[in-house]
Each structure stands twice: as structure tokens, then as C-alpha cells.
mmCIF file of C-alpha atoms in Angstrom:
data_model
loop_
_atom_site.group_PDB
_atom_site.id
_atom_site.type_symbol
_atom_site.label_atom_id
_atom_site.label_comp_id
_atom_site.label_asym_id
_atom_site.label_seq_id
_atom_site.Cartn_x
_atom_site.Cartn_y
_atom_site.Cartn_z
ATOM 1 C CA MET A 29 187.968 -32.343 130.530
ATOM 2 C CA THR A 30 190.947 -34.829 129.292
ATOM 3 C CA THR A 31 190.281 -38.117 129.116
ATOM 4 C CA ALA A 32 194.008 -39.656 127.607
ATOM 5 C CA PRO A 33 196.386 -41.426 129.158
ATOM 6 C CA LEU A 34 198.831 -38.612 131.414
ATOM 7 C CA ALA A 35 201.832 -38.346 129.617
ATOM 8 C CA LEU A 36 204.972 -37.054 132.218
ATOM 9 C CA SER A 37 207.534 -34.720 131.601
ATOM 10 C CA VAL A 38 210.737 -33.191 133.230
ATOM 11 C CA LEU A 39 211.711 -29.525 134.272
ATOM 12 C CA ASP A 40 215.043 -29.261 134.923
ATOM 13 C CA LEU A 41 217.161 -26.507 136.666
ATOM 14 C CA VAL A 42 220.269 -28.489 137.382
ATOM 15 C CA PRO A 43 220.489 -28.064 140.965
ATOM 16 C CA VAL A 44 223.273 -27.541 143.056
ATOM 17 C CA ARG A 45 223.611 -28.516 146.537
ATOM 18 C CA THR A 46 226.245 -27.913 149.606
ATOM 19 C CA GLY A 47 229.637 -29.455 148.424
ATOM 20 C CA GLN A 48 228.315 -30.285 144.806
ATOM 21 C CA THR A 49 230.456 -28.237 141.954
ATOM 22 C CA SER A 50 228.802 -27.383 139.270
ATOM 23 C CA ALA A 51 230.329 -30.480 136.831
ATOM 24 C CA GLN A 52 228.806 -32.929 139.401
ATOM 25 C CA ALA A 53 225.351 -31.276 139.433
ATOM 26 C CA VAL A 54 225.254 -31.454 135.647
ATOM 27 C CA ALA A 55 226.405 -34.410 135.750
ATOM 28 C CA ALA A 56 224.003 -35.809 137.855
ATOM 29 C CA SER A 57 220.950 -34.165 135.599
ATOM 30 C CA LEU A 58 222.668 -35.697 132.548
ATOM 31 C CA THR A 59 222.363 -38.867 134.527
ATOM 32 C CA LEU A 60 218.758 -38.084 135.196
ATOM 33 C CA ALA A 61 217.496 -36.929 131.771
ATOM 34 C CA ALA A 62 219.352 -40.383 130.066
ATOM 35 C CA HIS A 63 216.732 -42.327 132.645
ATOM 36 C CA ALA A 64 213.988 -40.324 132.083
ATOM 37 C CA ASP A 65 214.409 -41.043 128.729
ATOM 38 C CA ARG A 66 214.540 -45.154 129.724
ATOM 39 C CA LEU A 67 211.498 -44.255 131.919
ATOM 40 C CA GLY A 68 209.035 -42.988 128.886
ATOM 41 C CA TYR A 69 208.785 -39.353 129.673
ATOM 42 C CA ARG A 70 207.897 -37.184 126.995
ATOM 43 C CA ARG A 71 210.040 -34.635 127.142
ATOM 44 C CA TYR A 72 212.642 -32.997 128.878
ATOM 45 C CA TRP A 73 213.475 -29.308 129.833
ATOM 46 C CA PHE A 74 216.001 -26.983 130.974
ATOM 47 C CA ALA A 75 215.241 -23.926 132.589
ATOM 48 C CA GLU A 76 217.355 -20.630 132.327
ATOM 49 C CA HIS A 77 218.402 -18.714 135.263
ATOM 50 C CA HIS A 78 221.719 -16.884 135.848
ATOM 51 C CA ASN A 79 224.158 -16.038 138.823
ATOM 52 C CA MET A 80 221.729 -18.167 141.435
ATOM 53 C CA PRO A 81 223.978 -20.546 144.038
ATOM 54 C CA ALA A 82 221.705 -23.048 143.828
ATOM 55 C CA VAL A 83 221.231 -23.440 139.842
ATOM 56 C CA ALA A 84 223.235 -24.550 137.357
ATOM 57 C CA SER A 85 220.813 -24.039 134.439
ATOM 58 C CA THR A 86 222.250 -20.931 132.769
ATOM 59 C CA THR A 87 222.953 -21.906 129.150
ATOM 60 C CA PRO A 88 219.579 -24.214 128.073
ATOM 61 C CA PRO A 89 221.092 -24.975 124.703
ATOM 62 C CA VAL A 90 224.655 -26.477 126.143
ATOM 63 C CA LEU A 91 222.285 -28.801 128.305
ATOM 64 C CA ILE A 92 219.943 -29.837 125.593
ATOM 65 C CA ALA A 93 223.064 -31.090 123.305
ATOM 66 C CA ALA A 94 224.146 -32.588 125.603
ATOM 67 C CA ALA A 95 221.312 -34.448 126.727
ATOM 68 C CA ALA A 96 220.658 -35.285 123.211
ATOM 69 C CA ALA A 97 223.592 -37.067 123.110
ATOM 70 C CA ARG A 98 222.712 -39.156 125.930
ATOM 71 C CA THR A 99 218.917 -40.400 124.897
ATOM 72 C CA GLN A 100 217.370 -41.387 122.188
ATOM 73 C CA ARG A 101 213.492 -41.063 122.134
ATOM 74 C CA ILE A 102 212.731 -38.169 124.578
ATOM 75 C CA ARG A 103 211.771 -34.560 123.181
ATOM 76 C CA VAL A 104 214.616 -32.142 124.759
ATOM 77 C CA GLY A 105 213.981 -28.418 125.104
ATOM 78 C CA SER A 106 214.220 -25.317 126.973
ATOM 79 C CA GLY A 107 211.611 -24.375 129.786
ATOM 80 C CA GLY A 108 212.731 -21.539 128.378
ATOM 81 C CA VAL A 109 214.839 -19.331 126.771
ATOM 82 C CA MET A 110 214.500 -15.918 128.468
ATOM 83 C CA LEU A 111 214.406 -14.245 125.035
ATOM 84 C CA PRO A 112 214.883 -10.761 126.467
ATOM 85 C CA ASN A 113 218.405 -12.024 127.309
ATOM 86 C CA HIS A 114 219.026 -13.150 123.510
ATOM 87 C CA ALA A 115 219.337 -11.744 120.018
ATOM 88 C CA PRO A 116 216.543 -13.572 118.113
ATOM 89 C CA LEU A 117 219.135 -14.855 115.582
ATOM 90 C CA ILE A 118 221.326 -16.256 118.052
ATOM 91 C CA VAL A 119 218.357 -18.405 119.759
ATOM 92 C CA ALA A 120 217.080 -19.302 115.487
ATOM 93 C CA GLU A 121 220.405 -20.584 115.141
ATOM 94 C CA GLN A 122 221.296 -22.309 118.139
ATOM 95 C CA PHE A 123 217.937 -24.232 117.746
ATOM 96 C CA ALA A 124 218.376 -24.805 114.334
ATOM 97 C CA ALA A 125 221.640 -26.875 115.266
ATOM 98 C CA LEU A 126 219.724 -28.394 117.948
ATOM 99 C CA GLU A 127 217.250 -29.978 115.444
ATOM 100 C CA ALA A 128 220.008 -30.980 113.096
ATOM 101 C CA ILE A 129 221.512 -32.522 116.296
ATOM 102 C CA ALA A 130 218.483 -34.597 116.937
ATOM 103 C CA PRO A 131 215.951 -34.309 114.698
ATOM 104 C CA GLY A 132 212.517 -34.124 115.378
ATOM 105 C CA ARG A 133 213.653 -34.824 119.074
ATOM 106 C CA ILE A 134 214.031 -30.503 119.754
ATOM 107 C CA ASP A 135 211.472 -28.084 122.071
ATOM 108 C CA LEU A 136 211.827 -24.415 121.723
ATOM 109 C CA GLY A 137 210.260 -23.178 125.196
ATOM 110 C CA ILE A 138 210.185 -18.761 124.763
ATOM 111 C CA GLY A 139 209.532 -16.981 128.115
ATOM 112 C CA ARG A 140 209.541 -13.135 128.824
ATOM 113 C CA ALA A 141 210.933 -12.555 132.251
ATOM 114 C CA PRO A 142 214.639 -11.977 133.051
ATOM 115 C CA GLY A 143 215.727 -15.013 134.737
ATOM 116 C CA SER A 144 217.749 -13.247 137.176
ATOM 117 C CA ASP A 145 217.992 -10.207 139.134
ATOM 118 C CA PRO A 146 218.284 -6.466 137.836
ATOM 119 C CA VAL A 147 222.325 -6.237 137.645
ATOM 120 C CA ILE A 148 222.631 -9.704 135.576
ATOM 121 C CA THR A 149 220.038 -8.417 133.186
ATOM 122 C CA GLN A 150 221.738 -5.686 132.240
ATOM 123 C CA LEU A 151 224.731 -7.692 132.074
ATOM 124 C CA LEU A 152 223.307 -9.993 129.638
ATOM 125 C CA ARG A 153 221.696 -6.702 127.275
ATOM 126 C CA ALA A 154 225.310 -4.832 127.613
ATOM 127 C CA ALA A 155 226.179 -5.491 123.986
ATOM 128 C CA GLY A 156 223.087 -3.696 123.012
ATOM 129 C CA THR A 157 222.177 -7.052 120.756
ATOM 130 C CA ALA A 158 219.232 -8.906 124.007
ATOM 131 C CA GLY A 159 215.948 -8.278 122.334
ATOM 132 C CA ASP A 160 213.271 -5.497 123.255
ATOM 133 C CA VAL A 161 210.831 -6.593 125.779
ATOM 134 C CA GLU A 162 208.474 -4.648 123.583
ATOM 135 C CA ARG A 163 209.052 -6.517 120.702
ATOM 136 C CA PHE A 164 208.811 -10.047 122.152
ATOM 137 C CA PRO A 165 206.023 -10.804 120.147
ATOM 138 C CA ASP A 166 207.840 -9.722 116.850
ATOM 139 C CA HIS A 167 210.895 -11.732 117.695
ATOM 140 C CA VAL A 168 208.763 -14.685 118.594
ATOM 141 C CA GLN A 169 207.591 -14.591 115.022
ATOM 142 C CA ASP A 170 210.742 -13.922 113.642
ATOM 143 C CA ILE A 171 212.371 -16.630 115.289
ATOM 144 C CA ALA A 172 209.549 -19.036 114.191
ATOM 145 C CA LEU A 173 210.285 -18.126 110.831
ATOM 146 C CA MET A 174 214.266 -18.246 110.285
ATOM 147 C CA LEU A 175 213.576 -21.498 111.873
ATOM 148 C CA GLN A 176 211.650 -23.320 108.737
ATOM 149 C CA PRO A 177 213.144 -24.168 105.827
ATOM 150 C CA ASP A 178 212.304 -21.499 103.526
ATOM 151 C CA GLY A 179 213.873 -19.140 106.309
ATOM 152 C CA ALA A 180 212.819 -15.140 107.081
ATOM 153 C CA THR A 181 213.108 -12.334 104.503
ATOM 154 C CA VAL A 182 214.099 -8.805 105.479
ATOM 155 C CA GLN A 183 211.942 -6.089 103.485
ATOM 156 C CA PHE A 184 214.772 -2.458 103.283
ATOM 157 C CA THR A 185 212.979 0.391 102.882
ATOM 158 C CA SER A 186 214.839 1.065 99.341
ATOM 159 C CA GLY A 187 212.919 -1.908 97.976
ATOM 160 C CA GLY A 188 215.264 -4.764 98.004
ATOM 161 C CA GLU A 189 215.102 -7.975 99.740
ATOM 162 C CA TYR A 190 217.330 -10.394 102.175
ATOM 163 C CA ALA A 191 216.738 -13.924 103.042
ATOM 164 C CA VAL A 192 218.079 -14.863 106.861
ATOM 165 C CA ARG A 193 217.997 -19.012 107.871
ATOM 166 C CA ALA A 194 219.069 -20.266 111.039
ATOM 167 C CA THR A 195 220.360 -22.969 108.747
ATOM 168 C CA PRO A 196 221.703 -23.051 105.452
ATOM 169 C CA ALA A 197 219.152 -26.565 104.835
ATOM 170 C CA ALA A 198 217.096 -26.918 107.150
ATOM 171 C CA THR A 199 214.890 -30.163 106.947
ATOM 172 C CA GLY A 200 212.358 -29.490 109.956
ATOM 173 C CA ALA A 201 212.161 -27.057 112.795
ATOM 174 C CA PRO A 202 212.199 -27.363 117.050
ATOM 175 C CA GLU A 203 208.687 -27.191 117.989
ATOM 176 C CA ILE A 204 207.998 -23.461 119.720
ATOM 177 C CA TRP A 205 206.339 -23.466 123.530
ATOM 178 C CA LEU A 206 205.542 -19.622 124.755
ATOM 179 C CA LEU A 207 206.087 -20.227 128.515
ATOM 180 C CA GLY A 208 204.319 -18.060 131.099
ATOM 181 C CA SER A 209 202.316 -17.267 134.478
ATOM 182 C CA SER A 210 200.490 -14.557 133.230
ATOM 183 C CA ASP A 211 197.473 -13.119 131.037
ATOM 184 C CA TYR A 212 199.649 -11.536 128.761
ATOM 185 C CA SER A 213 201.647 -14.920 128.102
ATOM 186 C CA ALA A 214 198.218 -16.954 127.784
ATOM 187 C CA GLN A 215 196.797 -14.280 125.389
ATOM 188 C CA LEU A 216 199.719 -14.176 123.144
ATOM 189 C CA ALA A 217 200.291 -18.050 122.696
ATOM 190 C CA ALA A 218 196.856 -17.702 121.638
ATOM 191 C CA SER A 219 196.860 -14.947 119.254
ATOM 192 C CA LEU A 220 199.717 -16.396 118.058
ATOM 193 C CA GLY A 221 198.300 -20.146 117.481
ATOM 194 C CA LEU A 222 201.546 -21.311 119.335
ATOM 195 C CA PRO A 223 201.278 -24.471 122.129
ATOM 196 C CA TYR A 224 201.225 -22.909 125.887
ATOM 197 C CA VAL A 225 202.641 -23.918 129.406
ATOM 198 C CA PHE A 226 201.676 -22.342 132.002
ATOM 199 C CA ALA A 227 204.356 -22.249 135.105
ATOM 200 C CA ASN A 228 202.541 -23.463 137.626
ATOM 201 C CA HIS A 229 205.550 -24.480 139.470
ATOM 202 C CA PHE A 230 206.885 -21.144 139.841
ATOM 203 C CA SER A 231 203.496 -19.444 140.423
ATOM 204 C CA GLY A 232 200.117 -21.351 140.677
ATOM 205 C CA GLN A 233 198.094 -17.799 141.081
ATOM 206 C CA GLY A 234 195.950 -16.681 137.625
ATOM 207 C CA LEU A 235 195.961 -20.850 136.298
ATOM 208 C CA ASP A 236 192.125 -21.301 135.702
ATOM 209 C CA ARG A 237 191.731 -17.411 134.094
ATOM 210 C CA ALA A 238 195.176 -18.225 131.818
ATOM 211 C CA LEU A 239 194.360 -21.131 130.836
ATOM 212 C CA SER A 240 190.454 -19.235 130.243
ATOM 213 C CA LEU A 241 192.075 -16.674 128.276
ATOM 214 C CA TYR A 242 194.355 -18.961 125.995
ATOM 215 C CA ARG A 243 191.449 -21.384 125.298
ATOM 216 C CA SER A 244 189.061 -19.354 124.154
ATOM 217 C CA GLY A 245 191.102 -16.854 122.334
ATOM 218 C CA PHE A 246 193.337 -19.196 120.501
ATOM 219 C CA ARG A 247 193.629 -18.697 116.628
ATOM 220 C CA PRO A 248 193.939 -21.673 115.083
ATOM 221 C CA THR A 249 196.816 -22.379 112.200
ATOM 222 C CA GLU A 250 197.463 -24.776 110.034
ATOM 223 C CA GLU A 251 200.537 -26.540 112.301
ATOM 224 C CA HIS A 252 198.514 -26.063 115.211
ATOM 225 C CA PRO A 253 194.455 -26.299 114.716
ATOM 226 C CA GLU A 254 193.375 -26.508 118.626
ATOM 227 C CA PRO A 255 195.041 -25.484 121.748
ATOM 228 C CA ARG A 256 197.968 -27.020 123.168
ATOM 229 C CA THR A 257 199.084 -26.784 126.515
ATOM 230 C CA PHE A 258 200.332 -28.518 129.667
ATOM 231 C CA LEU A 259 200.947 -27.678 133.302
ATOM 232 C CA THR A 260 203.876 -27.693 135.476
ATOM 233 C CA ALA A 261 204.384 -29.142 138.999
ATOM 234 C CA ASN A 262 207.143 -29.522 141.590
ATOM 235 C CA VAL A 263 207.227 -32.651 142.810
ATOM 236 C CA VAL A 264 207.953 -35.092 145.203
ATOM 237 C CA ALA A 265 208.122 -38.864 145.328
ATOM 238 C CA ALA A 266 209.419 -41.155 147.878
ATOM 239 C CA PRO A 267 208.604 -44.452 149.734
ATOM 240 C CA THR A 268 207.267 -42.720 152.830
ATOM 241 C CA ASP A 269 205.435 -39.680 153.000
ATOM 242 C CA GLU A 270 207.813 -38.976 155.530
ATOM 243 C CA GLU A 271 210.983 -39.383 153.167
ATOM 244 C CA ALA A 272 209.152 -37.266 150.899
ATOM 245 C CA GLU A 273 208.596 -34.365 153.508
ATOM 246 C CA ALA A 274 212.085 -34.648 154.703
ATOM 247 C CA ARG A 275 213.524 -34.169 150.865
ATOM 248 C CA ALA A 276 210.937 -31.294 149.805
ATOM 249 C CA LEU A 277 212.551 -28.995 152.813
ATOM 250 C CA PRO A 278 215.720 -27.865 151.129
ATOM 251 C CA GLN A 279 213.566 -26.482 147.970
ATOM 252 C CA LEU A 280 211.554 -25.204 150.390
ATOM 253 C CA ARG A 281 213.642 -23.712 152.181
ATOM 254 C CA MET A 282 215.136 -22.293 148.995
ATOM 255 C CA MET A 283 211.800 -20.796 147.915
ATOM 256 C CA ALA A 284 211.154 -18.814 151.132
ATOM 257 C CA ARG A 285 214.787 -17.167 150.763
ATOM 258 C CA LEU A 286 213.620 -15.949 147.628
ATOM 259 C CA ARG A 287 210.395 -14.697 148.806
ATOM 260 C CA LEU A 288 211.879 -12.857 151.784
ATOM 261 C CA ASN A 289 214.435 -11.420 149.903
ATOM 262 C CA ARG A 290 217.354 -13.143 151.581
ATOM 263 C CA PRO A 291 221.082 -14.135 150.698
ATOM 264 C CA LEU A 292 220.879 -17.260 148.379
ATOM 265 C CA THR A 293 223.027 -20.176 148.938
ATOM 266 C CA PRO A 294 223.656 -24.112 147.432
ATOM 267 C CA LEU A 295 220.772 -26.219 148.366
ATOM 268 C CA GLU A 296 220.927 -27.385 151.551
ATOM 269 C CA THR A 297 220.917 -30.946 152.351
ATOM 270 C CA VAL A 298 218.149 -32.010 154.292
ATOM 271 C CA GLU A 299 220.586 -32.447 157.436
ATOM 272 C CA GLU A 300 221.086 -28.788 157.323
ATOM 273 C CA ALA A 301 217.864 -27.526 156.336
ATOM 274 C CA ARG A 302 216.445 -29.579 159.431
ATOM 275 C CA ALA A 303 219.068 -28.295 161.434
ATOM 276 C CA ALA A 304 218.951 -24.771 160.721
ATOM 277 C CA LEU A 305 214.553 -24.872 161.287
ATOM 278 C CA ALA A 306 215.225 -25.775 164.239
ATOM 279 C CA ALA A 307 217.754 -23.728 165.699
ATOM 280 C CA ALA A 308 216.080 -20.932 164.172
ATOM 281 C CA PRO A 309 212.555 -21.075 163.604
ATOM 282 C CA ASP A 310 211.334 -18.069 161.604
ATOM 283 C CA PRO A 311 207.171 -18.314 161.551
ATOM 284 C CA GLN A 312 207.231 -16.244 158.169
ATOM 285 C CA GLU A 313 209.328 -18.892 156.645
ATOM 286 C CA GLU A 314 207.080 -21.475 158.117
ATOM 287 C CA GLN A 315 203.761 -19.713 155.917
ATOM 288 C CA ILE A 316 206.030 -19.761 152.664
ATOM 289 C CA HIS A 317 206.223 -23.305 153.089
ATOM 290 C CA ALA A 318 202.523 -24.589 153.811
ATOM 291 C CA ALA A 319 201.634 -22.277 151.265
ATOM 292 C CA ALA A 320 204.010 -23.419 148.420
ATOM 293 C CA LYS A 321 203.110 -26.849 149.777
ATOM 294 C CA ALA A 322 199.685 -26.489 149.080
ATOM 295 C CA ASN A 323 200.255 -26.219 145.400
ATOM 296 C CA TRP A 324 203.074 -29.089 145.502
ATOM 297 C CA PHE A 325 202.550 -32.562 145.006
ATOM 298 C CA VAL A 326 204.467 -34.190 147.965
ATOM 299 C CA GLY A 327 204.232 -37.493 149.076
ATOM 300 C CA ASP A 328 204.523 -41.477 148.642
ATOM 301 C CA ALA A 329 204.417 -43.164 144.672
ATOM 302 C CA ALA A 330 199.997 -43.364 144.923
ATOM 303 C CA THR A 331 199.589 -40.339 146.304
ATOM 304 C CA VAL A 332 201.204 -38.506 144.281
ATOM 305 C CA ARG A 333 200.399 -40.535 141.055
ATOM 306 C CA ASP A 334 196.688 -39.623 142.059
ATOM 307 C CA GLY A 335 197.149 -35.763 142.936
ATOM 308 C CA LEU A 336 198.813 -35.529 139.291
ATOM 309 C CA ALA A 337 196.270 -37.165 137.647
ATOM 310 C CA ALA A 338 193.018 -35.379 139.451
ATOM 311 C CA PHE A 339 195.441 -31.876 138.559
ATOM 312 C CA ALA A 340 195.310 -33.162 135.077
ATOM 313 C CA GLN A 341 192.241 -33.650 134.966
ATOM 314 C CA GLU A 342 190.743 -30.940 136.546
ATOM 315 C CA HIS A 343 192.251 -28.335 133.857
ATOM 316 C CA GLY A 344 191.690 -30.461 130.902
ATOM 317 C CA VAL A 345 195.633 -31.616 130.073
ATOM 318 C CA ASP A 346 197.320 -34.925 129.483
ATOM 319 C CA GLU A 347 200.732 -33.931 130.334
ATOM 320 C CA ILE A 348 202.320 -32.685 133.240
ATOM 321 C CA MET A 349 206.168 -31.481 133.426
ATOM 322 C CA ILE A 350 207.064 -32.020 136.604
ATOM 323 C CA SER A 351 209.718 -29.995 138.459
ATOM 324 C CA PRO A 352 211.383 -32.750 140.603
ATOM 325 C CA VAL A 353 212.662 -30.496 143.678
ATOM 326 C CA ALA A 354 213.889 -34.005 145.601
ATOM 327 C CA GLY A 355 216.643 -32.877 147.823
ATOM 328 C CA SER A 356 219.556 -34.964 149.197
ATOM 329 C CA PHE A 357 220.785 -36.570 152.556
ATOM 330 C CA GLU A 358 224.363 -35.969 153.315
ATOM 331 C CA GLY A 359 226.634 -38.954 152.013
ATOM 332 C CA GLU A 360 224.604 -39.460 149.002
ATOM 333 C CA THR A 361 226.714 -39.427 145.459
ATOM 334 C CA PRO A 362 227.260 -35.790 144.634
ATOM 335 C CA ASP A 363 227.298 -36.539 140.819
ATOM 336 C CA GLN A 364 224.074 -38.222 141.426
ATOM 337 C CA SER A 365 220.341 -36.847 142.887
ATOM 338 C CA PRO A 366 218.611 -40.580 144.205
ATOM 339 C CA GLY A 367 215.449 -37.825 145.470
ATOM 340 C CA ARG A 368 215.135 -36.922 141.749
ATOM 341 C CA VAL A 369 215.858 -40.320 140.343
ATOM 342 C CA GLN A 370 213.442 -41.981 142.434
ATOM 343 C CA THR A 371 210.924 -39.809 142.089
ATOM 344 C CA LEU A 372 211.163 -40.276 138.647
ATOM 345 C CA GLU A 373 210.940 -44.047 138.951
ATOM 346 C CA LEU A 374 207.941 -44.099 141.494
ATOM 347 C CA LEU A 375 205.570 -42.003 139.197
ATOM 348 C CA THR A 376 206.029 -44.578 136.214
ATOM 349 C CA ALA A 377 206.095 -47.662 138.240
ATOM 350 C CA GLY A 378 202.439 -47.730 138.890
#
């Protein structure tokens, strides 16, 4: 069990709410990243999702560059790059450039899921340059090699060699993390001796088994002599339980739409979510809300802080990456996210 002080990090999907433009949503997230930097959060990661009305986090490298320019200390990275959508060389080049922009502050979190529906997946891979899912382990290792100062070497069948570097004169490399919510990702991270993040914010199922597989099967490397992991969690903190519950409602309704395969919309305001539930109560949706909240941390500052500390202690980690899913009330400034800022502030105020 962990005894180290609990570190907090942030996962951002750049949420887009009713009446908010993409530009305003990105501005709100970049302000939040700067706030996390000042508050002492360890890292700030952007997710990769595509063609979703409520998510503007489509291109992590672009957002990481913008966040790196607005921060001084915090590590910035991807949570994660969905590797089957991208050619490994492109990923390596992008993150080598980011490492040059913010040396020693870049994390490359890599996932295997597509991050969208089958149509978008086909569009992303239409050029034929994206990674083959079956070759995912090889591509992870290829990226790791290309990011190193010495680069990688391509061996020709004729006997010749060809050097490949992600950037001409690297002095460092991003730290690579494998992301997932399955046995596969845990076992692969262990076999490659890489740090591992379990996506608990997406699905809490299988957490204990995944961590056990990762820790028991970990193969030490010079860079990572011991297994290293942290967890993600959906979090809303507010001055009162009532406000926290209210701000959690828009994201709960979005999750229900996903689970029930219903049309997606921009994130509702709290008032819109309340009105919709009152007008058309839905037992299926309410069941999904209840199940999700059992795995979320929603409440006043002390309740959430204590809950996160206990969660970390239970699973033997010294870091939790929070996804601050606090929604907005009508009238709150569209290029700000007061509920998310408040969550970050309250968790570090104690």
C-alpha cells in the first residue's frame, strides 16, 4: 500500500457545452491547464476523441503545445494518443517536437482504442498510413526507439541499414505510458516494462485484476526498474454536496446517452439537464447514473479529498488523475469553466 503523499493530475476532454464554441471550449481548457500548473498538479493530459458534439479534444499534440506554452512546471501530455489512428513515425515526430518545446515536461500516453465510431475510424485510416491494431506492440516499441537520441535502425532484407530519428538532435525523450482498461493493456505494459494507467474514469470494471496482472508480470528495465501506475477518476468537488450533485448531472446524462446508443449533443447546462429529467423521467438512464456515480467522486471538498485518498490507498498508488466533469450553470462565462476550476482549487485547498 502507498504511504507517499497523494499527487493529483488532470485529464481533459475539452468539453463543449450548449451555446459554447470550440474556440471558447479550448480557451477554457487552456485556462484550466494554467490553473492546474499554479496549484501544483503533477501533470495535465488531453484525451483523443473524434466527431463528438461535446468533446473538442481531437488532436492532443496541438493542445499539448498550446498548454506547454501557457505553463511553467506541470508535465503535459496525451491521455492518450490512439495509436491505431496514426502512423508511428508521425506520433514520434510530433512528440519529439513537443519535447523540444518543453524539455522534460512531455508525457506520451498511448492507447489502442479508436476513440470514435466505425465511420470515423475508417476516415482516419483512409490514407493507409495509420497503425495496424495487430502490430500495436511493435509500433509502441518503434516509437520509443525513434524518440531516443540515437533513433531506430531499419534493417533491409538486402542487408543494408537505414537510420530513423524523430528529430535530428534530441537531448531527451517524452515519457511513454500505456493506457487501457483491459487485461491486454496491463499485460503489454508489464511485458514492455512501461508505466501503465488504468482508465478507471471510463470503466471501473476489472481494475483489481488489471493492476495485479501488471504488477505481477512486470519486466524491469534500466529506465523503469519497478512497476509504476496511477488511476483516473471522474471528480466533481463543490462547496456543498448539492452543488456538486447538480454539476455532475450534465456529464451523467452524456454518459447515459453513450451507454444507450442515443444521439449525442453538446453538454447540457445544469438547468437543461434538470428540466429534461423532470419532463421525461427514464428508469434506464437513472440506473446508469446510479452505477456511474458509484465509481465517481462527487461531493464537498473534504468528502472528495478523503475519497480519493482512500481510493489511492486501496489500490497502492500515489497519484490520481482526475477528470473534472463539473458542468456549468446558465450564465457562466463560455470561455471559462468555473465548476472545473472550483474542483481543482478545492482539492488542493486542504
